[in-house]
Coordinates of C-alpha atoms in Angstrom, one line a residue:
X244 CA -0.4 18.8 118.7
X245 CA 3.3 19.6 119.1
X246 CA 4.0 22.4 121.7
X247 CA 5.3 25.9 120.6
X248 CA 9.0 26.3 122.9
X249 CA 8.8 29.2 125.3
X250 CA 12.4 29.2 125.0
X251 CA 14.1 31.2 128.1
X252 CA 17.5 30.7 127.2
X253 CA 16.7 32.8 123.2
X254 CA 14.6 35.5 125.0
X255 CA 17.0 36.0 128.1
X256 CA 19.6 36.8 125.6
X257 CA 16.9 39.4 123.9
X258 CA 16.8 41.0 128.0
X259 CA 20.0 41.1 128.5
X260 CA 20.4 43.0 125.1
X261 CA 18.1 45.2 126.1
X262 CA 19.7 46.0 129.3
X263 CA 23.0 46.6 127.9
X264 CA 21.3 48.8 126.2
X265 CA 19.7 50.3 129.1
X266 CA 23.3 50.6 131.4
X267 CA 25.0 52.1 128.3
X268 CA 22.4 55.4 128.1
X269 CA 22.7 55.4 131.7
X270 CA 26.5 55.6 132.3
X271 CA 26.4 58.0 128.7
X272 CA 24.5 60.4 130.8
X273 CA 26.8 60.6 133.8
X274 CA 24.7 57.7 135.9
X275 CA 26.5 55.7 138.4
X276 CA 27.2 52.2 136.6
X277 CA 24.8 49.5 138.2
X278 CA 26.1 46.9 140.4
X279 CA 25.4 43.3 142.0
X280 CA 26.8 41.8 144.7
X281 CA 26.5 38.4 146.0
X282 CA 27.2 36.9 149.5
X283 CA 27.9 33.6 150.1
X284 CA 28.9 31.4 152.4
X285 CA 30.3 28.0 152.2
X286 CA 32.1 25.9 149.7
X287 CA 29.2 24.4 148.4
X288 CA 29.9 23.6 144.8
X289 CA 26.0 24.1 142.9
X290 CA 26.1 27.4 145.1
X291 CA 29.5 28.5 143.6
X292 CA 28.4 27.7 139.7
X293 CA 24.9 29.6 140.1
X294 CA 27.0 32.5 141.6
X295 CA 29.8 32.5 139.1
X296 CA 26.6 32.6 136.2
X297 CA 25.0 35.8 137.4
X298 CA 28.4 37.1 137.2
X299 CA 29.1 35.8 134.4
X300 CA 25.6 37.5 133.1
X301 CA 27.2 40.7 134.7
X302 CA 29.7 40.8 132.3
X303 CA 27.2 40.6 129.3
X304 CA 25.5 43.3 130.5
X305 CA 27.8 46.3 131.8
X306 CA 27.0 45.7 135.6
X307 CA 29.7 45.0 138.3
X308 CA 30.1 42.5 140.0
X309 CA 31.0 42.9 144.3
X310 CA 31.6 39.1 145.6
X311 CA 31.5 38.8 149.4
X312 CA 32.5 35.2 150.0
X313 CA 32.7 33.8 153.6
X314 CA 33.5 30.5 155.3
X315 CA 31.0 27.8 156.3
X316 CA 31.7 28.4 159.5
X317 CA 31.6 32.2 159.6
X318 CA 29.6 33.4 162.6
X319 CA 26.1 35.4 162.7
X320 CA 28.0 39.0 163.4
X321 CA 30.6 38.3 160.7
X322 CA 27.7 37.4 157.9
X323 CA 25.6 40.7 158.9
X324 CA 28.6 42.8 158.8
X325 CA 28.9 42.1 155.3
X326 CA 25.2 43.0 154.8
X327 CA 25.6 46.6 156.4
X328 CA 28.7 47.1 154.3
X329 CA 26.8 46.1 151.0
X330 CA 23.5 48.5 152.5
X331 CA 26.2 51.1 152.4
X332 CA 28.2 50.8 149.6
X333 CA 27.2 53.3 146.9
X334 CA 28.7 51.1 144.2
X335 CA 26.6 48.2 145.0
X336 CA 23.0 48.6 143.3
X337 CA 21.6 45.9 144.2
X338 CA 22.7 42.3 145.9
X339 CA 21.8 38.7 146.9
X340 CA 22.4 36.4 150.0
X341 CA 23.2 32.5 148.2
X342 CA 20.6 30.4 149.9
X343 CA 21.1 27.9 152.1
X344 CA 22.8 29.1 154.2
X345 CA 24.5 27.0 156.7
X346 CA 22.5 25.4 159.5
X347 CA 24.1 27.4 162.2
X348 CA 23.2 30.9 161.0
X349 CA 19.3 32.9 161.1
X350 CA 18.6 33.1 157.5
X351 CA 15.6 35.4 158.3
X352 CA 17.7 37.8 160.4
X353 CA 20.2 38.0 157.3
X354 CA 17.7 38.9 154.7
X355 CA 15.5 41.2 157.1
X356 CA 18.8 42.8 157.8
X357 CA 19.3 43.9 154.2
X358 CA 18.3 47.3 153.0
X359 CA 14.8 46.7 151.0
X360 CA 15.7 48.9 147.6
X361 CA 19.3 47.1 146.9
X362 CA 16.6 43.7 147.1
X363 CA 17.8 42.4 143.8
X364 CA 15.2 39.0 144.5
X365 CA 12.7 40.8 145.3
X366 CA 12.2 38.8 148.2
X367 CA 12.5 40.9 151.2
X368 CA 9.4 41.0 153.3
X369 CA 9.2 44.6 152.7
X370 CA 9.0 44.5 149.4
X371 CA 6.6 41.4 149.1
X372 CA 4.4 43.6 151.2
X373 CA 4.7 46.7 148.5
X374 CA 3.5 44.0 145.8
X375 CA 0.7 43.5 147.8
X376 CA -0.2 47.0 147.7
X377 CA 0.6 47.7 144.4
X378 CA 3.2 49.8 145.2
X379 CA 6.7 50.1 143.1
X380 CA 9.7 47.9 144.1
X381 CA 12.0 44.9 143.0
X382 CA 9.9 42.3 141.7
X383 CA 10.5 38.6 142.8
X384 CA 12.6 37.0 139.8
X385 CA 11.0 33.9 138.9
X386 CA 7.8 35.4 138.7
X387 CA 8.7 38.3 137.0
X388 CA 10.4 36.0 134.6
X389 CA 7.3 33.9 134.0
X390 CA 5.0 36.5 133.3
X391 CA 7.5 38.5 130.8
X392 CA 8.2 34.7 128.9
X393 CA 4.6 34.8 128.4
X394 CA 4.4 38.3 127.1
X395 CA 7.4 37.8 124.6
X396 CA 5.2 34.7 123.2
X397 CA 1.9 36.7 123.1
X398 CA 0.8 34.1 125.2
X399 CA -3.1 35.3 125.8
X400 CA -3.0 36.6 129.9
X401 CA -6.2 39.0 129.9
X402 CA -8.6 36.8 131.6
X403 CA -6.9 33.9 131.5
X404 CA -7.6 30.9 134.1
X405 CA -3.8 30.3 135.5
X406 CA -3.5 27.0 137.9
X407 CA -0.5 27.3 140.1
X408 CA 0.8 24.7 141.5
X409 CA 2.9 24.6 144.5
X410 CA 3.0 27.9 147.4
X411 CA 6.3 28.3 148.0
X412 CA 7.7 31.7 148.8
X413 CA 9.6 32.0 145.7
X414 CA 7.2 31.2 143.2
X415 CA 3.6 30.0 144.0
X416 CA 2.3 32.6 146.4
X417 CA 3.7 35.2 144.4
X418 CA 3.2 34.7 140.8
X419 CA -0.2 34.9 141.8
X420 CA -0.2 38.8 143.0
X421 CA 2.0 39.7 139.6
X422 CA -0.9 38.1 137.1
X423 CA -3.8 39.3 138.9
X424 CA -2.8 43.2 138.3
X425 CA -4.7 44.8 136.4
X426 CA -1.8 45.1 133.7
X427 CA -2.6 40.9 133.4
X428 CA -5.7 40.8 134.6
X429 CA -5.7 36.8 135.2
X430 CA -7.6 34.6 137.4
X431 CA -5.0 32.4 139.7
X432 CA -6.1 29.3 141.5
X433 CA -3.2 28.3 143.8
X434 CA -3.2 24.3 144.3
X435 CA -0.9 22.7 146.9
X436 CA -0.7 19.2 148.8
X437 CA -4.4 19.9 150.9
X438 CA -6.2 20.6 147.1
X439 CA -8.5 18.0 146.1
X440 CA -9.1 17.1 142.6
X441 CA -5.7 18.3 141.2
X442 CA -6.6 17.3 138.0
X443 CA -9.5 19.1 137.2
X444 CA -8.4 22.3 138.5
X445 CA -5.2 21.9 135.9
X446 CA -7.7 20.6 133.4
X447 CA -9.7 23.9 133.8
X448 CA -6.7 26.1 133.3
X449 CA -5.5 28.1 130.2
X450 CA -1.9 28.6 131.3
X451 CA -0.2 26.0 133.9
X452 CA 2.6 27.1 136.5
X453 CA 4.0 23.9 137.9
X454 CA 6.3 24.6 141.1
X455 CA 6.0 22.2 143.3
X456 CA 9.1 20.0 143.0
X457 CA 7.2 16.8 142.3
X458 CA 8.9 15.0 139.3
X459 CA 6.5 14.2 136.7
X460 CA 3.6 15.5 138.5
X461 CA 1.8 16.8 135.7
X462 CA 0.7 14.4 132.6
X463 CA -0.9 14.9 129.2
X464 CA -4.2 13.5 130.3
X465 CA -4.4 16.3 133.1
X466 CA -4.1 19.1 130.4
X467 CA -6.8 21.2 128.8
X468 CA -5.4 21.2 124.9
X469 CA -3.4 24.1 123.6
X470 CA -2.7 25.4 127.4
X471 CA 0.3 26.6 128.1
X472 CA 2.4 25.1 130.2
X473 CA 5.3 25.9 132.8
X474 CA 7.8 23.8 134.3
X475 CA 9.1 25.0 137.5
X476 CA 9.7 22.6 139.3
X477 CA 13.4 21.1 140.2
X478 CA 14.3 17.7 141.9
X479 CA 17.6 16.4 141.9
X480 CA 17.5 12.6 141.0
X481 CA 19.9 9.4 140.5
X482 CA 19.5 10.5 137.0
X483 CA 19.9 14.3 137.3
X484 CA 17.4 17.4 137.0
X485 CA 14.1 16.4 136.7
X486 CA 11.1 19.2 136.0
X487 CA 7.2 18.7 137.7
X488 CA 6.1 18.3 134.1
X489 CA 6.3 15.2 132.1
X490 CA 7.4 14.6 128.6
X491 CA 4.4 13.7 127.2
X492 CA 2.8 17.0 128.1
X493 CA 4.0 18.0 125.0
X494 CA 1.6 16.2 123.4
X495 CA -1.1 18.1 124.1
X496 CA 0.5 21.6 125.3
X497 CA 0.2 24.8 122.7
X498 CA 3.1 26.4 124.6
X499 CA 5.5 24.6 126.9
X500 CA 8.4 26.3 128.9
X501 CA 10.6 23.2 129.8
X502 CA 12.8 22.2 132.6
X503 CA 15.7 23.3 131.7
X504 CA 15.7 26.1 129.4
X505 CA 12.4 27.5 129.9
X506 CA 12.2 30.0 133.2
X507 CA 15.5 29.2 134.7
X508 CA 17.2 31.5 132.4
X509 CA 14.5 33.9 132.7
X510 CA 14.7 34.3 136.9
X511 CA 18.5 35.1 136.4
X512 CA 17.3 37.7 133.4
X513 CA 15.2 39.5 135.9
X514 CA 17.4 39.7 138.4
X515 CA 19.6 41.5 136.0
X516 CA 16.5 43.8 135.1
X517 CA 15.8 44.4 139.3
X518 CA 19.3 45.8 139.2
X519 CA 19.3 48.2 136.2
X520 CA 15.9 49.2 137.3
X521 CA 17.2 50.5 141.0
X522 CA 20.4 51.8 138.8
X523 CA 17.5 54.0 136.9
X524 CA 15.9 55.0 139.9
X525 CA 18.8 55.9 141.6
X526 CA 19.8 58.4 138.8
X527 CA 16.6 60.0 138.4
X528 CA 16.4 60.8 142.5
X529 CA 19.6 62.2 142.3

């Protein structure tokens, strides 16, 4: 068996189509063009490409870009005065703080200080705590972008057995309150360094979200055949990027979603989507 690509760098395009689309009708009928910002501090140089891509995605799309760049050694006050003028800015939609930030500064008090509906990650503890609910905010991106790959491949999710593995903030706790909503209606394991029997509860599984930064973790001989399969996970190696999931998955996988090429593009598709969304919103409360 030869996996079917879940190809996130064809079906971002498709998004960010869609959204152009989207910005177009909405400036067309007198809305406020959407835009992001970005903060970041530091001269780090894999910080200043990722940055310089969302914009660049910006550009495709119809939404402005605001760029607050800061020195590594700018102070606590200095990096949260730039939050309160982004919370305030009416031309600012939505925006993101570049993580890590450097050692010296409170990453937590940063992102708390930032005003919940411009959240373009969907990461603020508010609105993790409206996903909980089921209540309507910014999504968290990689998530979002996992379960809308799998939709655009008419992946099967009603009732599907989903093994995540890996609980960080980002992905792994998440991904499991998107595709257990009644709109997926999946049923999440979450597996993590303290699970026992890894490989069975992968072996059980229909759809496979790998995210725990462990190169190679999973193998063909772990996989139920024709699962699907999602590579999260990023290590930087001797020998560059390397994903959770190991070649030879493909063997066996009926759908695979790579490392790279597979959800990367897709979290930086949804962040695009978190923007034109509060852009929408925005319009129809005014």
């Amino acid at each position: 068996m030869n996996a079917q690509l879940l190809d996130g760098k064809a079906t971002a395009a498709e998004v960010r189509r869609e959204l152009a689309e989207r910005v177009a009708k909405l400036t067309a009928t007198g809305g406020r063009p959407p835009g992001l910002g970005t903060v970041l501090v530091g001269d780090d140089p894999g910080s200043h490409t990722y940055v310089a891509g969302k914009h660049r995605d910006c550009a495709q799309v119809g939404i402005a870009s605001l760029r607050r760049e800061l020195p590594a050694d700018a102070t606590q006050q200095q990096v949260e005065d730039v939050i309160d003028e982004l919370n305030a800015d009416p031309a600012c939609t939505g925006y993101i703080v570049q993580l890590p930030l450097p050692r010296h500064l409170d990453a937590n008090r940063v992102l708390e200080r930032m005003d919940p509906a411009k959240d373009a990650d969907g990461l603020h503890p508010v609105n993790l705590g409206r996903l909980v609910l089921g209540v309507e905010a910014p999504l968290p991106c990689t998530p979002r972008g996992i379960v809308e790959l799998l939709r655009r491949y008419e992946v099967p999710l009603a009732g599907a057995r989903v093994c995540v593995i890996g609980r960080g903030i980002t992905v792994g706790r998440p991904i499991g309150l998107l595709l257990t909503r009644r709109s997926e209606n999946a049923t999440v394991t979450l597996c993590h360094t303290g699970t026992k029997g890894l490989a069975w509860h992968v072996r059980e599984a229909d759809i496979v979200v790998a995210a725990a930064g462990s190169p190679g973790l999973i193998t063909k001989d772990m996989l139920r055949p024709g699962a699907a399969v999602l590579d999260v996970g990023i290590t930087r190696t001797d020998h560059g990027l390397v994903g959770d999931v190991h070649p030879d998955a493909a063997q066996v996988a009926g759908w695979l979603a790579p490392m790279p090429g597979g959800v990367g593009p897709m979290t930086r598709a949804m962040l695009l989507a978190n923007v034109v969304e509060a852009a929408e919103r925005n319009a129809n409360a005014a």
